[in-house]
Amino acid sequence: MATKSSKESPAKGSGDSRIADNKKALFNYAIEERFEAGVVLEGWEVKALREGKVQLTDGYVVIREGEMFLIGCQINPLHTASSHISPDAVRTKKLLLHKEQIRRLIGKVEQKGYTLVPLNLHWKGRNVKCEIALGKGKAEHDKRNTIKDREGQREVERVMKSRNR
């Protein structure tokens, strides 16, 4: 009979659990496709992720020599980090995806206007995954429409909430 240890990841019993979201990505880009990629991390980074010490807002994905890298994702080290390592908060992290998917993304990114942005970091079992998206940058008027739609939705929710009382 297997017993659960206290050092298991927070997502062990709950399936997927989000670590961080990039809300700016959905505002600045029109999302075409989504992909789930593994992330190569160091030990201190995993511990910091468990504590939620991550910022994904300024992150973006680049493809170099047939490999994908996450740049600009800031993982702040804990104060209890080991003294024999020097943690770098904005270290470039390698993303793991199948070669066929990477080749397909290279073709799409070379087209005008397409870019790869990280949407979120989440636990999948004991592994950290990054959901990346292929998106096109929105024009300024599209962003204004997004704001207008969001405010309209809030107004509808307010009216419905007051009616239910």
Short mmCIF file of N, CA and C in Angstrom, two decimals:
data_model
loop_
_atom_site.label_atom_id
_atom_site.label_comp_id
_atom_site.label_asym_id
_atom_site.label_seq_id
_atom_site.Cartn_x
_atom_site.Cartn_y
_atom_site.Cartn_z
N MET A 1 0.84 -1.17 0.00
CA MET A 1 0.00 0.00 0.00
C MET A 1 0.89 1.25 0.00
N ALA A 2 0.64 2.16 -0.95
CA ALA A 2 1.44 3.37 -1.06
C ALA A 2 0.86 4.46 -0.17
N THR A 3 1.74 5.20 0.45
CA THR A 3 1.30 6.33 1.28
C THR A 3 1.80 7.61 0.65
N LYS A 4 1.08 8.68 0.87
CA LYS A 4 1.48 9.98 0.33
C LYS A 4 2.51 10.62 1.25
N SER A 5 3.55 11.19 0.63
CA SER A 5 4.53 11.90 1.44
C SER A 5 4.15 13.38 1.47
N SER A 6 4.66 14.09 2.43
CA SER A 6 4.31 15.50 2.58
C SER A 6 5.05 16.38 1.58
N LYS A 7 6.05 15.84 0.86
CA LYS A 7 6.82 16.65 -0.07
C LYS A 7 6.29 16.59 -1.50
N GLU A 8 5.11 16.02 -1.71
CA GLU A 8 4.57 15.92 -3.06
C GLU A 8 4.12 17.29 -3.53
N SER A 9 4.08 17.46 -4.87
CA SER A 9 3.69 18.75 -5.42
C SER A 9 2.23 19.04 -5.08
N PRO A 10 1.86 20.33 -5.07
CA PRO A 10 0.50 20.70 -4.70
C PRO A 10 -0.54 20.16 -5.68
N ALA A 11 -0.15 19.78 -6.86
CA ALA A 11 -1.11 19.34 -7.86
C ALA A 11 -1.33 17.84 -7.82
N LYS A 12 -0.69 17.13 -6.93
CA LYS A 12 -0.73 15.67 -6.93
C LYS A 12 -2.15 15.15 -6.85
N GLY A 13 -2.93 15.68 -5.95
CA GLY A 13 -4.28 15.16 -5.79
C GLY A 13 -5.32 15.88 -6.63
N SER A 14 -5.00 17.08 -7.13
CA SER A 14 -6.02 17.90 -7.76
C SER A 14 -5.92 17.96 -9.28
N GLY A 15 -5.07 17.16 -9.92
CA GLY A 15 -4.93 17.23 -11.36
C GLY A 15 -4.08 18.42 -11.75
N ASP A 16 -4.61 19.31 -12.59
CA ASP A 16 -3.88 20.51 -12.98
C ASP A 16 -4.09 21.61 -11.96
N SER A 17 -3.03 22.35 -11.66
CA SER A 17 -3.18 23.55 -10.84
C SER A 17 -2.25 24.62 -11.38
N ARG A 18 -2.79 25.80 -11.50
CA ARG A 18 -2.06 26.91 -12.10
C ARG A 18 -1.04 27.46 -11.11
N ILE A 19 0.12 27.80 -11.66
CA ILE A 19 1.16 28.45 -10.86
C ILE A 19 1.12 29.95 -11.14
N ALA A 20 1.11 30.32 -12.44
CA ALA A 20 1.09 31.72 -12.83
C ALA A 20 0.38 31.87 -14.17
N ASP A 21 -0.29 32.99 -14.35
CA ASP A 21 -0.97 33.31 -15.61
C ASP A 21 -0.36 34.56 -16.22
N ASN A 22 -0.39 34.65 -17.54
CA ASN A 22 0.04 35.84 -18.26
C ASN A 22 -1.21 36.49 -18.83
N LYS A 23 -1.86 37.33 -18.04
CA LYS A 23 -3.11 37.95 -18.45
C LYS A 23 -2.89 38.97 -19.57
N LYS A 24 -1.71 39.57 -19.63
CA LYS A 24 -1.40 40.53 -20.67
C LYS A 24 -1.40 39.89 -22.05
N ALA A 25 -1.03 38.61 -22.12
CA ALA A 25 -0.93 37.94 -23.41
C ALA A 25 -2.29 37.89 -24.10
N LEU A 26 -3.35 37.59 -23.37
CA LEU A 26 -4.68 37.52 -23.97
C LEU A 26 -5.18 38.90 -24.38
N PHE A 27 -4.67 39.94 -23.74
CA PHE A 27 -5.07 41.30 -24.08
C PHE A 27 -4.30 41.80 -25.30
N ASN A 28 -3.00 41.49 -25.39
CA ASN A 28 -2.15 42.01 -26.45
C ASN A 28 -2.13 41.17 -27.72
N TYR A 29 -2.56 39.91 -27.65
CA TYR A 29 -2.46 39.02 -28.80
C TYR A 29 -3.78 38.32 -29.07
N ALA A 30 -4.05 38.10 -30.35
CA ALA A 30 -5.17 37.26 -30.77
C ALA A 30 -4.61 35.85 -30.88
N ILE A 31 -5.08 34.95 -30.03
CA ILE A 31 -4.52 33.61 -29.93
C ILE A 31 -5.07 32.72 -31.05
N GLU A 32 -4.16 32.07 -31.78
CA GLU A 32 -4.54 31.16 -32.86
C GLU A 32 -4.53 29.70 -32.38
N GLU A 33 -3.39 29.27 -31.81
CA GLU A 33 -3.25 27.88 -31.36
C GLU A 33 -2.55 27.85 -30.01
N ARG A 34 -2.81 26.79 -29.24
CA ARG A 34 -2.18 26.61 -27.94
C ARG A 34 -1.40 25.30 -27.93
N PHE A 35 -0.26 25.30 -27.21
CA PHE A 35 0.56 24.11 -27.07
C PHE A 35 1.00 23.99 -25.62
N GLU A 36 1.23 22.77 -25.18
CA GLU A 36 1.73 22.53 -23.83
C GLU A 36 3.15 22.00 -23.94
N ALA A 37 4.09 22.69 -23.29
CA ALA A 37 5.50 22.32 -23.37
C ALA A 37 6.04 22.08 -21.96
N GLY A 38 6.95 21.15 -21.85
CA GLY A 38 7.66 20.93 -20.59
C GLY A 38 8.69 22.03 -20.40
N VAL A 39 9.10 22.27 -19.16
CA VAL A 39 10.08 23.31 -18.85
C VAL A 39 11.25 22.67 -18.12
N VAL A 40 12.48 22.99 -18.56
CA VAL A 40 13.68 22.50 -17.89
C VAL A 40 14.01 23.49 -16.78
N LEU A 41 13.95 23.03 -15.54
CA LEU A 41 14.16 23.89 -14.38
C LEU A 41 15.26 23.34 -13.47
N GLU A 42 15.82 24.22 -12.65
CA GLU A 42 16.76 23.81 -11.62
C GLU A 42 15.98 23.59 -10.33
N GLY A 43 16.61 22.95 -9.36
CA GLY A 43 15.93 22.60 -8.11
C GLY A 43 15.39 23.80 -7.36
N TRP A 44 16.18 24.86 -7.26
CA TRP A 44 15.72 26.03 -6.51
C TRP A 44 14.53 26.69 -7.20
N GLU A 45 14.44 26.56 -8.55
CA GLU A 45 13.31 27.15 -9.27
C GLU A 45 12.02 26.40 -8.97
N VAL A 46 12.10 25.09 -8.86
CA VAL A 46 10.91 24.30 -8.54
C VAL A 46 10.39 24.66 -7.15
N LYS A 47 11.31 24.81 -6.20
CA LYS A 47 10.90 25.20 -4.85
C LYS A 47 10.24 26.58 -4.84
N ALA A 48 10.81 27.52 -5.63
CA ALA A 48 10.22 28.85 -5.70
C ALA A 48 8.85 28.82 -6.37
N LEU A 49 8.68 27.95 -7.37
CA LEU A 49 7.38 27.82 -8.03
C LEU A 49 6.32 27.31 -7.07
N ARG A 50 6.70 26.39 -6.21
CA ARG A 50 5.75 25.87 -5.21
C ARG A 50 5.27 26.98 -4.29
N GLU A 51 6.13 27.98 -4.05
CA GLU A 51 5.75 29.12 -3.21
C GLU A 51 5.07 30.23 -4.01
N GLY A 52 5.00 30.07 -5.34
CA GLY A 52 4.33 31.07 -6.17
C GLY A 52 5.17 32.30 -6.46
N LYS A 53 6.48 32.19 -6.42
CA LYS A 53 7.39 33.33 -6.63
C LYS A 53 7.77 33.46 -8.10
N VAL A 54 6.77 33.63 -8.98
CA VAL A 54 7.04 33.69 -10.41
C VAL A 54 6.23 34.80 -11.05
N GLN A 55 6.83 35.42 -12.08
CA GLN A 55 6.14 36.46 -12.85
C GLN A 55 6.32 36.13 -14.32
N LEU A 56 5.23 35.96 -15.04
CA LEU A 56 5.25 35.53 -16.43
C LEU A 56 4.89 36.65 -17.40
N THR A 57 4.56 37.81 -16.88
CA THR A 57 4.00 38.90 -17.69
C THR A 57 4.92 39.34 -18.82
N ASP A 58 6.21 39.47 -18.57
CA ASP A 58 7.13 39.98 -19.59
C ASP A 58 7.79 38.86 -20.39
N GLY A 59 7.31 37.64 -20.24
CA GLY A 59 7.94 36.51 -20.90
C GLY A 59 7.56 36.38 -22.36
N TYR A 60 8.46 35.80 -23.14
CA TYR A 60 8.20 35.47 -24.53
C TYR A 60 9.02 34.25 -24.92
N VAL A 61 8.67 33.64 -26.05
CA VAL A 61 9.31 32.41 -26.48
C VAL A 61 10.06 32.67 -27.78
N VAL A 62 11.31 32.16 -27.86
CA VAL A 62 12.09 32.26 -29.09
C VAL A 62 12.52 30.86 -29.51
N ILE A 63 12.80 30.72 -30.80
CA ILE A 63 13.28 29.45 -31.34
C ILE A 63 14.69 29.69 -31.87
N ARG A 64 15.65 28.97 -31.31
CA ARG A 64 17.05 29.06 -31.73
C ARG A 64 17.56 27.67 -32.05
N GLU A 65 18.09 27.50 -33.25
CA GLU A 65 18.71 26.25 -33.68
C GLU A 65 17.80 25.04 -33.43
N GLY A 66 16.52 25.19 -33.72
CA GLY A 66 15.58 24.10 -33.59
C GLY A 66 15.15 23.79 -32.17
N GLU A 67 15.46 24.66 -31.21
CA GLU A 67 15.05 24.47 -29.82
C GLU A 67 14.29 25.71 -29.37
N MET A 68 13.36 25.51 -28.45
CA MET A 68 12.55 26.62 -27.95
C MET A 68 13.01 27.04 -26.56
N PHE A 69 13.00 28.36 -26.31
CA PHE A 69 13.45 28.90 -25.03
C PHE A 69 12.45 29.93 -24.53
N LEU A 70 12.24 29.92 -23.22
CA LEU A 70 11.37 30.89 -22.55
C LEU A 70 12.26 31.97 -21.97
N ILE A 71 12.07 33.20 -22.42
CA ILE A 71 12.89 34.32 -21.98
C ILE A 71 12.01 35.32 -21.24
N GLY A 72 12.52 35.91 -20.19
CA GLY A 72 11.80 36.96 -19.48
C GLY A 72 10.89 36.47 -18.38
N CYS A 73 10.82 35.18 -18.16
CA CYS A 73 10.03 34.63 -17.06
C CYS A 73 10.88 34.76 -15.79
N GLN A 74 10.38 35.49 -14.84
CA GLN A 74 11.15 35.78 -13.63
C GLN A 74 10.70 34.88 -12.49
N ILE A 75 11.64 34.05 -12.01
CA ILE A 75 11.39 33.20 -10.85
C ILE A 75 12.30 33.70 -9.73
N ASN A 76 11.70 34.30 -8.72
CA ASN A 76 12.48 34.87 -7.63
C ASN A 76 12.92 33.78 -6.66
N PRO A 77 14.22 33.71 -6.35
CA PRO A 77 14.69 32.66 -5.44
C PRO A 77 14.21 32.89 -4.01
N LEU A 78 14.03 31.81 -3.30
CA LEU A 78 13.66 31.89 -1.89
C LEU A 78 14.88 32.30 -1.07
N HIS A 79 14.63 32.83 0.11
CA HIS A 79 15.74 33.22 0.99
C HIS A 79 16.48 31.99 1.50
N THR A 80 15.82 30.85 1.46
CA THR A 80 16.44 29.63 1.97
C THR A 80 17.23 28.89 0.89
N ALA A 81 17.45 29.53 -0.28
CA ALA A 81 18.20 28.88 -1.36
C ALA A 81 19.61 28.55 -0.89
N SER A 82 20.15 27.49 -1.40
CA SER A 82 21.47 27.01 -1.00
C SER A 82 22.54 28.06 -1.27
N SER A 83 23.59 28.06 -0.47
CA SER A 83 24.64 29.05 -0.61
C SER A 83 25.67 28.67 -1.67
N HIS A 84 25.68 27.41 -2.12
CA HIS A 84 26.67 27.00 -3.11
C HIS A 84 26.21 27.23 -4.55
N ILE A 85 25.00 27.75 -4.74
CA ILE A 85 24.54 28.12 -6.08
C ILE A 85 24.23 29.60 -6.11
N SER A 86 24.31 30.18 -7.29
CA SER A 86 23.94 31.59 -7.43
C SER A 86 22.71 31.66 -8.32
N PRO A 87 21.52 31.76 -7.72
CA PRO A 87 20.29 31.77 -8.50
C PRO A 87 20.16 33.01 -9.38
N ASP A 88 19.79 32.81 -10.63
CA ASP A 88 19.56 33.90 -11.57
C ASP A 88 18.05 33.95 -11.84
N ALA A 89 17.40 35.02 -11.41
CA ALA A 89 15.94 35.11 -11.46
C ALA A 89 15.39 35.12 -12.89
N VAL A 90 16.14 35.64 -13.84
CA VAL A 90 15.64 35.74 -15.22
C VAL A 90 16.40 34.81 -16.17
N ARG A 91 16.82 33.68 -15.67
CA ARG A 91 17.54 32.70 -16.48
C ARG A 91 16.67 32.23 -17.65
N THR A 92 17.29 32.02 -18.82
CA THR A 92 16.58 31.48 -19.97
C THR A 92 16.29 30.01 -19.73
N LYS A 93 15.03 29.63 -19.91
CA LYS A 93 14.62 28.26 -19.64
C LYS A 93 14.28 27.55 -20.95
N LYS A 94 14.73 26.33 -21.09
CA LYS A 94 14.46 25.56 -22.30
C LYS A 94 13.07 24.94 -22.20
N LEU A 95 12.35 24.97 -23.33
CA LEU A 95 11.03 24.35 -23.41
C LEU A 95 11.13 23.06 -24.21
N LEU A 96 10.39 22.06 -23.78
CA LEU A 96 10.44 20.74 -24.40
C LEU A 96 9.16 20.50 -25.19
N LEU A 97 9.32 20.28 -26.50
CA LEU A 97 8.21 20.02 -27.41
C LEU A 97 8.68 19.01 -28.45
N HIS A 98 7.76 18.32 -29.09
CA HIS A 98 8.13 17.38 -30.14
C HIS A 98 8.72 18.13 -31.33
N LYS A 99 9.68 17.50 -32.03
CA LYS A 99 10.35 18.14 -33.16
C LYS A 99 9.38 18.56 -34.25
N GLU A 100 8.38 17.72 -34.51
CA GLU A 100 7.40 18.06 -35.56
C GLU A 100 6.65 19.34 -35.19
N GLN A 101 6.30 19.48 -33.91
CA GLN A 101 5.60 20.68 -33.46
C GLN A 101 6.51 21.91 -33.58
N ILE A 102 7.78 21.75 -33.22
CA ILE A 102 8.71 22.87 -33.31
C ILE A 102 8.88 23.30 -34.76
N ARG A 103 9.04 22.33 -35.67
CA ARG A 103 9.19 22.67 -37.10
C ARG A 103 7.96 23.40 -37.62
N ARG A 104 6.79 22.96 -37.20
CA ARG A 104 5.55 23.61 -37.62
C ARG A 104 5.48 25.03 -37.09
N LEU A 105 5.89 25.21 -35.83
CA LEU A 105 5.88 26.55 -35.24
C LEU A 105 6.89 27.47 -35.90
N ILE A 106 8.05 26.93 -36.30
CA ILE A 106 9.05 27.74 -37.00
C ILE A 106 8.45 28.30 -38.28
N GLY A 107 7.73 27.46 -39.01
CA GLY A 107 7.08 27.91 -40.24
C GLY A 107 6.05 29.00 -39.98
N LYS A 108 5.28 28.87 -38.91
CA LYS A 108 4.25 29.86 -38.59
C LYS A 108 4.88 31.18 -38.11
N VAL A 109 5.93 31.09 -37.27
CA VAL A 109 6.53 32.30 -36.70
C VAL A 109 7.24 33.11 -37.78
N GLU A 110 7.73 32.44 -38.81
CA GLU A 110 8.40 33.17 -39.90
C GLU A 110 7.40 33.97 -40.73
N GLN A 111 6.12 33.63 -40.64
CA GLN A 111 5.10 34.44 -41.30
C GLN A 111 4.97 35.77 -40.58
N LYS A 112 4.60 36.78 -41.31
CA LYS A 112 4.53 38.12 -40.73
C LYS A 112 3.46 38.22 -39.65
N GLY A 113 3.83 38.76 -38.51
CA GLY A 113 2.88 39.05 -37.45
C GLY A 113 2.70 37.98 -36.40
N TYR A 114 3.15 36.76 -36.62
CA TYR A 114 2.97 35.70 -35.64
C TYR A 114 4.10 35.70 -34.62
N THR A 115 3.75 35.39 -33.38
CA THR A 115 4.73 35.29 -32.31
C THR A 115 4.30 34.22 -31.32
N LEU A 116 5.24 33.78 -30.50
CA LEU A 116 4.95 32.79 -29.47
C LEU A 116 4.99 33.46 -28.11
N VAL A 117 3.92 33.30 -27.34
CA VAL A 117 3.85 33.89 -26.01
C VAL A 117 3.46 32.83 -24.99
N PRO A 118 4.04 32.90 -23.79
CA PRO A 118 3.62 31.98 -22.73
C PRO A 118 2.30 32.46 -22.12
N LEU A 119 1.36 31.54 -21.93
CA LEU A 119 0.07 31.89 -21.34
C LEU A 119 0.03 31.60 -19.85
N ASN A 120 0.58 30.42 -19.44
CA ASN A 120 0.57 30.10 -18.02
C ASN A 120 1.60 29.02 -17.72
N LEU A 121 1.91 28.90 -16.45
CA LEU A 121 2.71 27.79 -15.92
C LEU A 121 1.78 27.00 -15.02
N HIS A 122 1.83 25.67 -15.12
CA HIS A 122 0.96 24.85 -14.28
C HIS A 122 1.63 23.51 -13.99
N TRP A 123 1.14 22.87 -12.93
CA TRP A 123 1.60 21.54 -12.56
C TRP A 123 0.81 20.53 -13.35
N LYS A 124 1.48 19.53 -13.86
CA LYS A 124 0.80 18.38 -14.47
C LYS A 124 1.46 17.15 -13.85
N GLY A 125 0.78 16.62 -12.85
CA GLY A 125 1.40 15.56 -12.05
C GLY A 125 2.52 16.18 -11.23
N ARG A 126 3.72 15.68 -11.41
CA ARG A 126 4.87 16.22 -10.68
C ARG A 126 5.71 17.15 -11.55
N ASN A 127 5.29 17.38 -12.79
CA ASN A 127 6.06 18.19 -13.73
C ASN A 127 5.45 19.57 -13.90
N VAL A 128 6.33 20.53 -14.22
CA VAL A 128 5.88 21.89 -14.51
C VAL A 128 5.75 22.00 -16.02
N LYS A 129 4.59 22.48 -16.48
CA LYS A 129 4.33 22.66 -17.90
C LYS A 129 4.06 24.13 -18.16
N CYS A 130 4.39 24.55 -19.38
CA CYS A 130 4.12 25.92 -19.81
C CYS A 130 3.19 25.86 -21.00
N GLU A 131 2.07 26.54 -20.91
CA GLU A 131 1.16 26.61 -22.04
C GLU A 131 1.58 27.81 -22.88
N ILE A 132 1.99 27.53 -24.13
CA ILE A 132 2.39 28.61 -25.02
C ILE A 132 1.36 28.74 -26.12
N ALA A 133 1.30 29.93 -26.72
CA ALA A 133 0.30 30.17 -27.74
C ALA A 133 0.94 30.85 -28.94
N LEU A 134 0.44 30.49 -30.11
CA LEU A 134 0.81 31.16 -31.34
C LEU A 134 -0.21 32.26 -31.54
N GLY A 135 0.25 33.49 -31.56
CA GLY A 135 -0.69 34.60 -31.65
C GLY A 135 -0.21 35.70 -32.56
N LYS A 136 -1.16 36.55 -32.95
CA LYS A 136 -0.88 37.73 -33.74
C LYS A 136 -1.14 38.94 -32.86
N GLY A 137 -0.26 39.93 -32.93
CA GLY A 137 -0.43 41.13 -32.14
C GLY A 137 -1.70 41.87 -32.52
N LYS A 138 -2.42 42.35 -31.51
CA LYS A 138 -3.65 43.10 -31.76
C LYS A 138 -3.30 44.56 -32.06
N ALA A 139 -4.09 45.17 -32.92
CA ALA A 139 -3.97 46.59 -33.17
C ALA A 139 -4.61 47.35 -32.00
N GLU A 140 -4.32 48.64 -31.92
CA GLU A 140 -4.81 49.45 -30.80
C GLU A 140 -6.34 49.45 -30.73
N HIS A 141 -7.01 49.52 -31.89
CA HIS A 141 -8.48 49.54 -31.86
C HIS A 141 -9.04 48.20 -31.41
N ASP A 142 -8.33 47.10 -31.69
CA ASP A 142 -8.79 45.79 -31.21
C ASP A 142 -8.70 45.72 -29.69
N LYS A 143 -7.67 46.33 -29.12
CA LYS A 143 -7.52 46.34 -27.66
C LYS A 143 -8.65 47.14 -27.03
N ARG A 144 -9.01 48.26 -27.68
CA ARG A 144 -10.11 49.07 -27.16
C ARG A 144 -11.42 48.28 -27.19
N ASN A 145 -11.62 47.52 -28.26
CA ASN A 145 -12.83 46.68 -28.35
C ASN A 145 -12.84 45.63 -27.25
N THR A 146 -11.68 45.08 -26.92
CA THR A 146 -11.59 44.09 -25.85
C THR A 146 -12.00 44.71 -24.53
N ILE A 147 -11.52 45.93 -24.27
CA ILE A 147 -11.87 46.63 -23.02
C ILE A 147 -13.37 46.91 -22.99
N LYS A 148 -13.93 47.37 -24.11
CA LYS A 148 -15.35 47.68 -24.18
C LYS A 148 -16.19 46.43 -23.93
N ASP A 149 -15.80 45.30 -24.55
CA ASP A 149 -16.53 44.05 -24.35
C ASP A 149 -16.47 43.60 -22.90
N ARG A 150 -15.31 43.73 -22.28
CA ARG A 150 -15.14 43.32 -20.89
C ARG A 150 -16.01 44.17 -19.97
N GLU A 151 -16.04 45.49 -20.20
CA GLU A 151 -16.87 46.37 -19.37
C GLU A 151 -18.36 46.08 -19.58
N GLY A 152 -18.73 45.78 -20.82
CA GLY A 152 -20.13 45.43 -21.10
C GLY A 152 -20.53 44.15 -20.39
N GLN A 153 -19.63 43.19 -20.37
CA GLN A 153 -19.90 41.92 -19.68
C GLN A 153 -20.04 42.13 -18.18
N ARG A 154 -19.21 42.99 -17.61
CA ARG A 154 -19.32 43.30 -16.18
C ARG A 154 -20.66 43.95 -15.86
N GLU A 155 -21.09 44.86 -16.73
CA GLU A 155 -22.36 45.55 -16.52
C GLU A 155 -23.52 44.55 -16.55
N VAL A 156 -23.48 43.62 -17.50
CA VAL A 156 -24.52 42.58 -17.59
C VAL A 156 -24.53 41.74 -16.32
N GLU A 157 -23.34 41.36 -15.85
CA GLU A 157 -23.26 40.56 -14.62
C GLU A 157 -23.81 41.33 -13.42
N ARG A 158 -23.53 42.64 -13.35
CA ARG A 158 -24.05 43.46 -12.24
C ARG A 158 -25.57 43.49 -12.26
N VAL A 159 -26.15 43.69 -13.44
CA VAL A 159 -27.61 43.75 -13.57
C VAL A 159 -28.22 42.41 -13.19
N MET A 160 -27.64 41.32 -13.67
CA MET A 160 -28.17 39.98 -13.35
C MET A 160 -28.06 39.71 -11.86
N LYS A 161 -26.98 40.15 -11.25
CA LYS A 161 -26.79 39.93 -9.81
C LYS A 161 -27.84 40.71 -9.00
N SER A 162 -28.10 41.96 -9.42
CA SER A 162 -29.11 42.76 -8.71
C SER A 162 -30.52 42.22 -8.91
N ARG A 163 -30.80 41.62 -10.06
CA ARG A 163 -32.12 41.04 -10.31
C ARG A 163 -32.37 39.79 -9.45
N ASN A 164 -31.32 39.05 -9.21
CA ASN A 164 -31.46 37.81 -8.45
C ASN A 164 -31.67 38.07 -6.96
N ARG A 165 -31.50 39.25 -6.50
CA ARG A 165 -31.65 39.56 -5.07
C ARG A 165 -33.06 39.77 -4.68
#
